Amino acid sequence: MSLATLFVLCRLVHFAAVMLMFGISLFTALLSPQRLSPILCRDVRPLLLAGTWIAGLSAVALLAIQAGQMGDGWEDAWRLEVWWAVLGTTFGEVWRWHLGLSLLAILSLLLPERPRAQALALCSALLLVSLAFIGHAAMHEGTLGALHRANHAVHLLAAGYWFGSLAPLLVCLRYLQPPQWRSDAITTLIRFSRWGHLAVAAVIVTGIVNSLIILGGWPLNLGSPYQRLLLIKTALVALMVMVALANRYAVVPAMSRVPALAQRGVVLACWLEVGLGMAVLLLVSLFATYAPV
């Protein structure tokens, strides 16, 4: 496998893991009622542990891959002196903070449940924000550059909430059936939906702004590989929005009439969004290997 291919795959894994950390920690710390939160924390703990460790290890792996790409290939990917050279670049200045935050996130796993979720929510939020300072978001300087990075940070946080909360949402759906948990589960789902509307709107608006800043205008040039990938990504996000709207306004209201069937529909919609979300993240990872022309 080439370093370029490994970079795309590692970037995909890293984005997905950080967003999973963000979504799970927000879901358990802020969305679920105090009575249900410890139960959800227990159920999603293996996912949270995996996401946190994978985020940390993939951050180190991305540094090694960058070293190999900056140097002479696989041999330089494991040379610490090349790592130090990479950490002295513009990318490295951001990645030093990123690695430090990844370490803090791993150390946060040692905390008790409630402060652990809060600490991981903060660490994963800062990890997502730091990703807005590398790649195409860092292509401009001055006021435009600051606006671009701020906009991209909001884009990543909103996308992290939307995609990262799907896993704990699937776990929460199991508590709609037991009578003692049904009320708390419904409260959690209502809170998720309320903030989900805002997150989806933010993803759309900031995504449009990002595209306009990067491309410098409209319409798309379909002769550009980057812009073709952007068009496919836009179509996938639109499909995710359609699935979310159908889920919220067609399937969820049916729970009062056919609860078992509607719940299966919600689960199916969530898994469909997980698949679409991973496809979007794969395209985002590919974007980094193309010039935005």
PDB file of C-alpha atoms in Angstrom:
ATOM      1  CA  MET A   1       0.000   0.000   0.000  1.00  0.00           C
ATOM      2  CA  SER A   2       1.336   3.434  -0.926  1.00  0.00           C
ATOM      3  CA  LEU A   3       1.787   6.225   1.612  1.00  0.00           C
ATOM      4  CA  ALA A   4      -0.784   8.326  -0.279  1.00  0.00           C
ATOM      5  CA  THR A   5      -3.444   5.600   0.032  1.00  0.00           C
ATOM      6  CA  LEU A   6      -2.570   5.017   3.677  1.00  0.00           C
ATOM      7  CA  PHE A   7      -2.846   8.755   4.316  1.00  0.00           C
ATOM      8  CA  VAL A   8      -6.418   8.808   2.968  1.00  0.00           C
ATOM      9  CA  LEU A   9      -7.460   5.757   5.010  1.00  0.00           C
ATOM     10  CA  CYS A  10      -5.765   6.988   8.181  1.00  0.00           C
ATOM     11  CA  ARG A  11      -7.366  10.409   7.793  1.00  0.00           C
ATOM     12  CA  LEU A  12     -10.770   8.732   7.388  1.00  0.00           C
ATOM     13  CA  VAL A  13     -10.250   6.679  10.551  1.00  0.00           C
ATOM     14  CA  HIS A  14      -9.008   9.705  12.493  1.00  0.00           C
ATOM     15  CA  PHE A  15     -11.935  11.947  11.533  1.00  0.00           C
ATOM     16  CA  ALA A  16     -14.439   9.201  12.320  1.00  0.00           C
ATOM     17  CA  ALA A  17     -12.839   8.430  15.711  1.00  0.00           C
ATOM     18  CA  VAL A  18     -12.688  12.080  16.828  1.00  0.00           C
ATOM     19  CA  MET A  19     -16.297  12.651  15.758  1.00  0.00           C
ATOM     20  CA  LEU A  20     -17.346   9.494  17.597  1.00  0.00           C
ATOM     21  CA  MET A  21     -15.639  10.788  20.763  1.00  0.00           C
ATOM     22  CA  PHE A  22     -17.370  14.136  20.362  1.00  0.00           C
ATOM     23  CA  GLY A  23     -20.809  12.702  19.687  1.00  0.00           C
ATOM     24  CA  ILE A  24     -20.748  10.113  22.478  1.00  0.00           C
ATOM     25  CA  SER A  25     -19.396  12.481  25.119  1.00  0.00           C
ATOM     26  CA  LEU A  26     -21.901  15.224  24.233  1.00  0.00           C
ATOM     27  CA  PHE A  27     -24.773  12.754  24.106  1.00  0.00           C
ATOM     28  CA  THR A  28     -24.044  11.308  27.544  1.00  0.00           C
ATOM     29  CA  ALA A  29     -22.934  14.539  29.253  1.00  0.00           C
ATOM     30  CA  LEU A  30     -25.545  16.979  27.948  1.00  0.00           C
ATOM     31  CA  LEU A  31     -28.437  15.267  26.174  1.00  0.00           C
ATOM     32  CA  SER A  32     -29.391  12.350  28.398  1.00  0.00           C
ATOM     33  CA  PRO A  33     -31.225  12.997  31.695  1.00  0.00           C
ATOM     34  CA  GLN A  34     -29.238  12.453  34.869  1.00  0.00           C
ATOM     35  CA  ARG A  35     -31.027   9.174  35.642  1.00  0.00           C
ATOM     36  CA  LEU A  36     -30.360   7.617  32.225  1.00  0.00           C
ATOM     37  CA  SER A  37     -26.899   9.057  31.661  1.00  0.00           C
ATOM     38  CA  PRO A  38     -24.967   6.494  33.788  1.00  0.00           C
ATOM     39  CA  ILE A  39     -26.730   3.645  31.980  1.00  0.00           C
ATOM     40  CA  LEU A  40     -25.850   5.059  28.568  1.00  0.00           C
ATOM     41  CA  CYS A  41     -22.270   5.748  29.726  1.00  0.00           C
ATOM     42  CA  ARG A  42     -21.936   2.089  30.683  1.00  0.00           C
ATOM     43  CA  ASP A  43     -23.336   0.884  27.351  1.00  0.00           C
ATOM     44  CA  VAL A  44     -21.231   3.153  25.130  1.00  0.00           C
ATOM     45  CA  ARG A  45     -18.034   2.909  27.191  1.00  0.00           C
ATOM     46  CA  PRO A  46     -16.403   0.299  24.857  1.00  0.00           C
ATOM     47  CA  LEU A  47     -17.120   2.540  21.846  1.00  0.00           C
ATOM     48  CA  LEU A  48     -15.786   5.592  23.661  1.00  0.00           C
ATOM     49  CA  LEU A  49     -12.621   3.771  24.722  1.00  0.00           C
ATOM     50  CA  ALA A  50     -12.058   2.513  21.184  1.00  0.00           C
ATOM     51  CA  GLY A  51     -12.733   5.908  19.612  1.00  0.00           C
ATOM     52  CA  THR A  52     -10.383   7.723  21.996  1.00  0.00           C
ATOM     53  CA  TRP A  53      -7.499   5.288  21.548  1.00  0.00           C
ATOM     54  CA  ILE A  54      -7.971   5.088  17.771  1.00  0.00           C
ATOM     55  CA  ALA A  55      -8.024   8.897  17.562  1.00  0.00           C
ATOM     56  CA  GLY A  56      -4.742   9.090  19.476  1.00  0.00           C
ATOM     57  CA  LEU A  57      -2.988   6.309  17.559  1.00  0.00           C
ATOM     58  CA  SER A  58      -4.179   7.572  14.173  1.00  0.00           C
ATOM     59  CA  ALA A  59      -2.906  11.071  15.062  1.00  0.00           C
ATOM     60  CA  VAL A  60       0.571   9.585  15.570  1.00  0.00           C
ATOM     61  CA  ALA A  61       0.188   7.514  12.396  1.00  0.00           C
ATOM     62  CA  LEU A  62      -0.681  10.630  10.382  1.00  0.00           C
ATOM     63  CA  LEU A  63       2.494  12.282  11.645  1.00  0.00           C
ATOM     64  CA  ALA A  64       4.520   9.234  10.552  1.00  0.00           C
ATOM     65  CA  ILE A  65       2.856   9.217   7.126  1.00  0.00           C
ATOM     66  CA  GLN A  66       3.549  12.929   6.691  1.00  0.00           C
ATOM     67  CA  ALA A  67       7.180  12.248   7.572  1.00  0.00           C
ATOM     68  CA  GLY A  68       7.351   9.557   4.911  1.00  0.00           C
ATOM     69  CA  GLN A  69       5.728  11.812   2.316  1.00  0.00           C
ATOM     70  CA  MET A  70       8.025  14.707   3.185  1.00  0.00           C
ATOM     71  CA  GLY A  71      11.065  12.443   3.177  1.00  0.00           C
ATOM     72  CA  ASP A  72      12.005   9.538   0.930  1.00  0.00           C
ATOM     73  CA  GLY A  73       9.140   7.154   1.600  1.00  0.00           C
ATOM     74  CA  TRP A  74       8.569   4.342   4.078  1.00  0.00           C
ATOM     75  CA  GLU A  75      12.084   4.490   5.544  1.00  0.00           C
ATOM     76  CA  ASP A  76      11.640   8.093   6.681  1.00  0.00           C
ATOM     77  CA  ALA A  77       8.173   7.388   8.075  1.00  0.00           C
ATOM     78  CA  TRP A  78       9.848   5.778  11.121  1.00  0.00           C
ATOM     79  CA  ARG A  79      12.790   8.162  11.578  1.00  0.00           C
ATOM     80  CA  LEU A  80      12.300  10.409  14.602  1.00  0.00           C
ATOM     81  CA  GLU A  81      14.505  13.158  13.156  1.00  0.00           C
ATOM     82  CA  VAL A  82      12.112  13.423  10.196  1.00  0.00           C
ATOM     83  CA  TRP A  83       9.184  13.545  12.642  1.00  0.00           C
ATOM     84  CA  TRP A  84      10.842  16.523  14.342  1.00  0.00           C
ATOM     85  CA  ALA A  85      11.311  18.178  10.982  1.00  0.00           C
ATOM     86  CA  VAL A  86       7.613  17.700  10.187  1.00  0.00           C
ATOM     87  CA  LEU A  87       6.662  19.151  13.581  1.00  0.00           C
ATOM     88  CA  GLY A  88       8.589  22.279  12.628  1.00  0.00           C
ATOM     89  CA  THR A  89       6.410  22.913   9.556  1.00  0.00           C
ATOM     90  CA  THR A  90       3.133  24.849   9.446  1.00  0.00           C
ATOM     91  CA  PHE A  91       1.305  21.522   9.648  1.00  0.00           C
ATOM     92  CA  GLY A  92       3.497  20.457  12.558  1.00  0.00           C
ATOM     93  CA  GLU A  93       2.751  23.600  14.572  1.00  0.00           C
ATOM     94  CA  VAL A  94      -0.918  22.617  14.586  1.00  0.00           C
ATOM     95  CA  TRP A  95      -0.231  18.911  14.968  1.00  0.00           C
ATOM     96  CA  ARG A  96       1.810  19.412  18.136  1.00  0.00           C
ATOM     97  CA  TRP A  97      -1.344  20.767  19.789  1.00  0.00           C
ATOM     98  CA  HIS A  98      -3.382  18.011  18.191  1.00  0.00           C
ATOM     99  CA  LEU A  99      -1.127  15.299  19.625  1.00  0.00           C
ATOM    100  CA  GLY A 100      -1.202  16.945  23.057  1.00  0.00           C
ATOM    101  CA  LEU A 101      -5.010  17.068  23.022  1.00  0.00           C
ATOM    102  CA  SER A 102      -5.125  13.422  21.931  1.00  0.00           C
ATOM    103  CA  LEU A 103      -2.955  12.491  24.920  1.00  0.00           C
ATOM    104  CA  LEU A 104      -5.187  14.499  27.274  1.00  0.00           C
ATOM    105  CA  ALA A 105      -8.225  12.694  25.874  1.00  0.00           C
ATOM    106  CA  ILE A 106      -6.637   9.318  26.602  1.00  0.00           C
ATOM    107  CA  LEU A 107      -5.746  10.432  30.137  1.00  0.00           C
ATOM    108  CA  SER A 108      -9.342  11.628  30.602  1.00  0.00           C
ATOM    109  CA  LEU A 109     -10.456   7.988  30.380  1.00  0.00           C
ATOM    110  CA  LEU A 110      -9.123   7.572  33.921  1.00  0.00           C
ATOM    111  CA  LEU A 111     -11.697  10.042  35.324  1.00  0.00           C
ATOM    112  CA  PRO A 112     -15.066   9.057  36.850  1.00  0.00           C
ATOM    113  CA  GLU A 113     -18.012   8.814  34.439  1.00  0.00           C
ATOM    114  CA  ARG A 114     -19.501  12.314  34.546  1.00  0.00           C
ATOM    115  CA  PRO A 115     -16.257  14.351  34.479  1.00  0.00           C
ATOM    116  CA  ARG A 116     -14.847  11.903  31.933  1.00  0.00           C
ATOM    117  CA  ALA A 117     -17.669  12.657  29.491  1.00  0.00           C
ATOM    118  CA  GLN A 118     -17.238  16.400  30.051  1.00  0.00           C
ATOM    119  CA  ALA A 119     -13.447  16.264  29.632  1.00  0.00           C
ATOM    120  CA  LEU A 120     -13.737  14.169  26.465  1.00  0.00           C
ATOM    121  CA  ALA A 121     -16.377  16.525  25.071  1.00  0.00           C
ATOM    122  CA  LEU A 122     -13.950  19.428  25.542  1.00  0.00           C
ATOM    123  CA  CYS A 123     -10.904  17.546  24.198  1.00  0.00           C
ATOM    124  CA  SER A 124     -12.736  16.208  21.146  1.00  0.00           C
ATOM    125  CA  ALA A 125     -14.225  19.656  20.431  1.00  0.00           C
ATOM    126  CA  LEU A 126     -10.726  21.174  20.488  1.00  0.00           C
ATOM    127  CA  LEU A 127      -9.416  18.334  18.313  1.00  0.00           C
ATOM    128  CA  LEU A 128     -12.094  19.083  15.715  1.00  0.00           C
ATOM    129  CA  VAL A 129     -11.344  22.806  15.869  1.00  0.00           C
ATOM    130  CA  SER A 130      -7.614  22.174  15.416  1.00  0.00           C
ATOM    131  CA  LEU A 131      -8.358  20.251  12.200  1.00  0.00           C
ATOM    132  CA  ALA A 132      -9.683  23.534  10.775  1.00  0.00           C
ATOM    133  CA  PHE A 133      -6.119  24.939  10.822  1.00  0.00           C
ATOM    134  CA  ILE A 134      -4.619  22.461   8.348  1.00  0.00           C
ATOM    135  CA  GLY A 135      -5.347  21.453   4.766  1.00  0.00           C
ATOM    136  CA  HIS A 136      -7.337  23.632   2.410  1.00  0.00           C
ATOM    137  CA  ALA A 137      -8.750  25.668   5.291  1.00  0.00           C
ATOM    138  CA  ALA A 138      -5.245  27.060   5.836  1.00  0.00           C
ATOM    139  CA  MET A 139      -4.740  28.187   2.228  1.00  0.00           C
ATOM    140  CA  HIS A 140      -5.604  31.846   2.874  1.00  0.00           C
ATOM    141  CA  GLU A 141      -4.010  34.455   5.138  1.00  0.00           C
ATOM    142  CA  GLY A 142      -5.392  37.571   6.807  1.00  0.00           C
ATOM    143  CA  THR A 143      -9.070  38.233   7.374  1.00  0.00           C
ATOM    144  CA  LEU A 144     -10.239  35.763   4.730  1.00  0.00           C
ATOM    145  CA  GLY A 145      -8.056  33.051   6.222  1.00  0.00           C
ATOM    146  CA  ALA A 146      -9.398  33.690   9.738  1.00  0.00           C
ATOM    147  CA  LEU A 147     -12.978  33.640   8.445  1.00  0.00           C
ATOM    148  CA  HIS A 148     -12.328  30.424   6.542  1.00  0.00           C
ATOM    149  CA  ARG A 149     -10.834  28.642   9.537  1.00  0.00           C
ATOM    150  CA  ALA A 150     -13.587  29.838  11.892  1.00  0.00           C
ATOM    151  CA  ASN A 151     -16.253  28.734   9.426  1.00  0.00           C
ATOM    152  CA  HIS A 152     -14.567  25.360   8.932  1.00  0.00           C
ATOM    153  CA  ALA A 153     -14.302  24.851  12.703  1.00  0.00           C
ATOM    154  CA  VAL A 154     -18.072  25.350  13.046  1.00  0.00           C
ATOM    155  CA  HIS A 155     -18.559  22.980  10.099  1.00  0.00           C
ATOM    156  CA  LEU A 156     -16.503  20.257  11.790  1.00  0.00           C
ATOM    157  CA  LEU A 157     -18.235  20.686  15.167  1.00  0.00           C
ATOM    158  CA  ALA A 158     -21.701  20.525  13.593  1.00  0.00           C
ATOM    159  CA  ALA A 159     -20.750  17.499  11.493  1.00  0.00           C
ATOM    160  CA  GLY A 160     -19.164  15.879  14.541  1.00  0.00           C
ATOM    161  CA  TYR A 161     -22.403  16.256  16.503  1.00  0.00           C
ATOM    162  CA  TRP A 162     -24.526  14.938  13.637  1.00  0.00           C
ATOM    163  CA  PHE A 163     -22.362  11.943  12.722  1.00  0.00           C
ATOM    164  CA  GLY A 164     -20.829  11.194  16.121  1.00  0.00           C
ATOM    165  CA  SER A 165     -24.170  11.097  17.963  1.00  0.00           C
ATOM    166  CA  LEU A 166     -25.612   8.366  15.749  1.00  0.00           C
ATOM    167  CA  ALA A 167     -23.909   5.548  17.694  1.00  0.00           C
ATOM    168  CA  PRO A 168     -25.198   6.605  21.159  1.00  0.00           C
ATOM    169  CA  LEU A 169     -28.582   7.349  19.565  1.00  0.00           C
ATOM    170  CA  LEU A 170     -28.809   3.740  18.400  1.00  0.00           C
ATOM    171  CA  VAL A 171     -28.006   2.612  21.952  1.00  0.00           C
ATOM    172  CA  CYS A 172     -30.594   5.002  23.418  1.00  0.00           C
ATOM    173  CA  LEU A 173     -33.333   3.602  21.162  1.00  0.00           C
ATOM    174  CA  ARG A 174     -33.163   0.318  23.088  1.00  0.00           C
ATOM    175  CA  TYR A 175     -34.560   2.090  26.154  1.00  0.00           C
ATOM    176  CA  LEU A 176     -37.808   3.125  24.465  1.00  0.00           C
ATOM    177  CA  GLN A 177     -39.386  -0.252  25.279  1.00  0.00           C
ATOM    178  CA  PRO A 178     -38.770  -0.711  29.066  1.00  0.00           C
ATOM    179  CA  PRO A 179     -41.446   1.388  30.862  1.00  0.00           C
ATOM    180  CA  GLN A 180     -39.022   2.617  33.554  1.00  0.00           C
ATOM    181  CA  TRP A 181     -36.699   4.171  30.957  1.00  0.00           C
ATOM    182  CA  ARG A 182     -39.127   5.193  28.214  1.00  0.00           C
ATOM    183  CA  SER A 183     -39.713   8.748  29.477  1.00  0.00           C
ATOM    184  CA  ASP A 184     -35.983   9.479  29.870  1.00  0.00           C
ATOM    185  CA  ALA A 185     -35.214   7.965  26.463  1.00  0.00           C
ATOM    186  CA  ILE A 186     -37.886  10.119  24.804  1.00  0.00           C
ATOM    187  CA  THR A 187     -36.498  13.222  26.538  1.00  0.00           C
ATOM    188  CA  THR A 188     -33.022  12.383  25.227  1.00  0.00           C
ATOM    189  CA  LEU A 189     -34.305  11.874  21.687  1.00  0.00           C
ATOM    190  CA  ILE A 190     -36.194  15.185  21.774  1.00  0.00           C
ATOM    191  CA  ARG A 191     -33.042  17.013  22.892  1.00  0.00           C
ATOM    192  CA  PHE A 192     -30.992  15.259  20.204  1.00  0.00           C
ATOM    193  CA  SER A 193     -33.528  16.233  17.538  1.00  0.00           C
ATOM    194  CA  ARG A 194     -33.715  19.868  18.694  1.00  0.00           C
ATOM    195  CA  TRP A 195     -29.941  20.337  18.503  1.00  0.00           C
ATOM    196  CA  GLY A 196     -29.774  18.103  15.438  1.00  0.00           C
ATOM    197  CA  HIS A 197     -31.833  20.575  13.417  1.00  0.00           C
ATOM    198  CA  LEU A 198     -29.316  23.297  14.245  1.00  0.00           C
ATOM    199  CA  ALA A 199     -26.351  21.016  13.482  1.00  0.00           C
ATOM    200  CA  VAL A 200     -27.710  20.018  10.066  1.00  0.00           C
ATOM    201  CA  ALA A 201     -28.428  23.647   9.165  1.00  0.00           C
ATOM    202  CA  ALA A 202     -24.913  24.642  10.298  1.00  0.00           C
ATOM    203  CA  VAL A 203     -23.326  21.859   8.221  1.00  0.00           C
ATOM    204  CA  ILE A 204     -25.160  23.026   5.104  1.00  0.00           C
ATOM    205  CA  VAL A 205     -24.480  26.754   5.524  1.00  0.00           C
ATOM    206  CA  THR A 206     -20.827  26.405   6.539  1.00  0.00           C
ATOM    207  CA  GLY A 207     -20.259  23.807   3.814  1.00  0.00           C
ATOM    208  CA  ILE A 208     -21.490  26.253   1.177  1.00  0.00           C
ATOM    209  CA  VAL A 209     -19.294  29.028   2.598  1.00  0.00           C
ATOM    210  CA  ASN A 210     -16.265  26.688   2.682  1.00  0.00           C
ATOM    211  CA  SER A 211     -16.784  25.718  -0.943  1.00  0.00           C
ATOM    212  CA  LEU A 212     -17.156  29.311  -2.116  1.00  0.00           C
ATOM    213  CA  ILE A 213     -13.991  30.399  -0.285  1.00  0.00           C
ATOM    214  CA  ILE A 214     -11.924  27.457  -1.556  1.00  0.00           C
ATOM    215  CA  LEU A 215     -13.132  27.603  -5.151  1.00  0.00           C
ATOM    216  CA  GLY A 216     -13.267  31.387  -5.283  1.00  0.00           C
ATOM    217  CA  GLY A 217     -16.492  31.411  -7.242  1.00  0.00           C
ATOM    218  CA  TRP A 218     -19.167  29.482  -9.068  1.00  0.00           C
ATOM    219  CA  PRO A 219     -20.101  27.414 -11.082  1.00  0.00           C
ATOM    220  CA  LEU A 220     -18.207  24.146 -10.664  1.00  0.00           C
ATOM    221  CA  ASN A 221     -15.584  23.046 -13.163  1.00  0.00           C
ATOM    222  CA  LEU A 222     -16.426  19.378 -13.697  1.00  0.00           C
ATOM    223  CA  GLY A 223     -13.053  18.861 -15.372  1.00  0.00           C
ATOM    224  CA  SER A 224     -11.453  19.201 -11.909  1.00  0.00           C
ATOM    225  CA  PRO A 225     -11.149  15.954  -9.864  1.00  0.00           C
ATOM    226  CA  TYR A 226     -11.468  17.961  -6.645  1.00  0.00           C
ATOM    227  CA  GLN A 227     -14.670  19.615  -7.764  1.00  0.00           C
ATOM    228  CA  ARG A 228     -16.158  16.330  -8.978  1.00  0.00           C
ATOM    229  CA  LEU A 229     -15.523  14.838  -5.539  1.00  0.00           C
ATOM    230  CA  LEU A 230     -17.075  17.940  -3.977  1.00  0.00           C
ATOM    231  CA  LEU A 231     -20.189  17.460  -6.093  1.00  0.00           C
ATOM    232  CA  ILE A 232     -20.479  13.813  -5.024  1.00  0.00           C
ATOM    233  CA  LYS A 233     -19.986  14.817  -1.386  1.00  0.00           C
ATOM    234  CA  THR A 234     -22.741  17.434  -1.721  1.00  0.00           C
ATOM    235  CA  ALA A 235     -25.093  14.812  -3.152  1.00  0.00           C
ATOM    236  CA  LEU A 236     -24.344  12.407  -0.281  1.00  0.00           C
ATOM    237  CA  VAL A 237     -24.932  15.134   2.328  1.00  0.00           C
ATOM    238  CA  ALA A 238     -28.223  16.024   0.618  1.00  0.00           C
ATOM    239  CA  LEU A 239     -29.214  12.354   0.826  1.00  0.00           C
ATOM    240  CA  MET A 240     -28.302  12.315   4.529  1.00  0.00           C
ATOM    241  CA  VAL A 241     -30.521  15.377   5.058  1.00  0.00           C
ATOM    242  CA  MET A 242     -33.411  13.676   3.254  1.00  0.00           C
ATOM    243  CA  VAL A 243     -33.026  10.535   5.389  1.00  0.00           C
ATOM    244  CA  ALA A 244     -32.899  12.638   8.573  1.00  0.00           C
ATOM    245  CA  LEU A 245     -36.017  14.614   7.603  1.00  0.00           C
ATOM    246  CA  ALA A 246     -37.950  11.462   6.666  1.00  0.00           C
ATOM    247  CA  ASN A 247     -36.871   9.879   9.930  1.00  0.00           C
ATOM    248  CA  ARG A 248     -37.911  12.884  12.037  1.00  0.00           C
ATOM    249  CA  TYR A 249     -41.152  13.856  10.341  1.00  0.00           C
ATOM    250  CA  ALA A 250     -42.470  10.551   8.957  1.00  0.00           C
ATOM    251  CA  VAL A 251     -41.054   7.639  10.961  1.00  0.00           C
ATOM    252  CA  VAL A 252     -40.851   9.112  14.486  1.00  0.00           C
ATOM    253  CA  PRO A 253     -44.492  10.372  14.545  1.00  0.00           C
ATOM    254  CA  ALA A 254     -45.606   6.827  13.661  1.00  0.00           C
ATOM    255  CA  MET A 255     -44.283   5.546  17.013  1.00  0.00           C
ATOM    256  CA  SER A 256     -47.600   6.320  18.680  1.00  0.00           C
ATOM    257  CA  ARG A 257     -49.456   4.129  16.134  1.00  0.00           C
ATOM    258  CA  VAL A 258     -47.022   1.334  15.301  1.00  0.00           C
ATOM    259  CA  PRO A 259     -44.200   1.651  17.865  1.00  0.00           C
ATOM    260  CA  ALA A 260     -42.301  -1.552  17.006  1.00  0.00           C
ATOM    261  CA  LEU A 261     -42.326  -0.926  13.250  1.00  0.00           C
ATOM    262  CA  ALA A 262     -41.447   2.769  13.661  1.00  0.00           C
ATOM    263  CA  GLN A 263     -38.553   1.951  15.977  1.00  0.00           C
ATOM    264  CA  ARG A 264     -37.136  -0.471  13.402  1.00  0.00           C
ATOM    265  CA  GLY A 265     -37.484   2.317  10.843  1.00  0.00           C
ATOM    266  CA  VAL A 266     -35.531   4.730  13.048  1.00  0.00           C
ATOM    267  CA  VAL A 267     -32.773   2.152  13.558  1.00  0.00           C
ATOM    268  CA  LEU A 268     -32.578   1.518   9.807  1.00  0.00           C
ATOM    269  CA  ALA A 269     -32.417   5.269   9.094  1.00  0.00           C
ATOM    270  CA  CYS A 270     -29.607   5.725  11.636  1.00  0.00           C
ATOM    271  CA  TRP A 271     -27.544   2.923  10.118  1.00  0.00           C
ATOM    272  CA  LEU A 272     -28.129   4.367   6.657  1.00  0.00           C
ATOM    273  CA  GLU A 273     -26.834   7.727   7.890  1.00  0.00           C
ATOM    274  CA  VAL A 274     -23.790   6.035   9.424  1.00  0.00           C
ATOM    275  CA  GLY A 275     -22.967   4.481   6.049  1.00  0.00           C
ATOM    276  CA  LEU A 276     -23.522   7.736   4.177  1.00  0.00           C
ATOM    277  CA  GLY A 277     -21.499   9.631   6.772  1.00  0.00           C
ATOM    278  CA  MET A 278     -18.539   7.291   6.370  1.00  0.00           C
ATOM    279  CA  ALA A 279     -18.738   7.762   2.595  1.00  0.00           C
ATOM    280  CA  VAL A 280     -18.669  11.549   3.084  1.00  0.00           C
ATOM    281  CA  LEU A 281     -15.646  11.290   5.402  1.00  0.00           C
ATOM    282  CA  LEU A 282     -13.859   9.139   2.821  1.00  0.00           C
ATOM    283  CA  LEU A 283     -14.413  11.852   0.208  1.00  0.00           C
ATOM    284  CA  VAL A 284     -13.236  14.516   2.655  1.00  0.00           C
ATOM    285  CA  SER A 285     -10.083  12.471   3.198  1.00  0.00           C
ATOM    286  CA  LEU A 286      -9.550  12.282  -0.556  1.00  0.00           C
ATOM    287  CA  PHE A 287      -9.964  16.066  -0.860  1.00  0.00           C
ATOM    288  CA  ALA A 288      -6.670  16.568   0.915  1.00  0.00           C
ATOM    289  CA  THR A 289      -4.812  14.875  -1.939  1.00  0.00           C
ATOM    290  CA  TYR A 290      -6.193  17.126  -4.701  1.00  0.00           C
ATOM    291  CA  ALA A 291      -5.612  20.777  -5.554  1.00  0.00           C
ATOM    292  CA  PRO A 292      -8.899  22.738  -5.322  1.00  0.00           C
ATOM    293  CA  VAL A 293      -8.902  23.935  -8.928  1.00  0.00           C
TER     294      VAL A 293
END
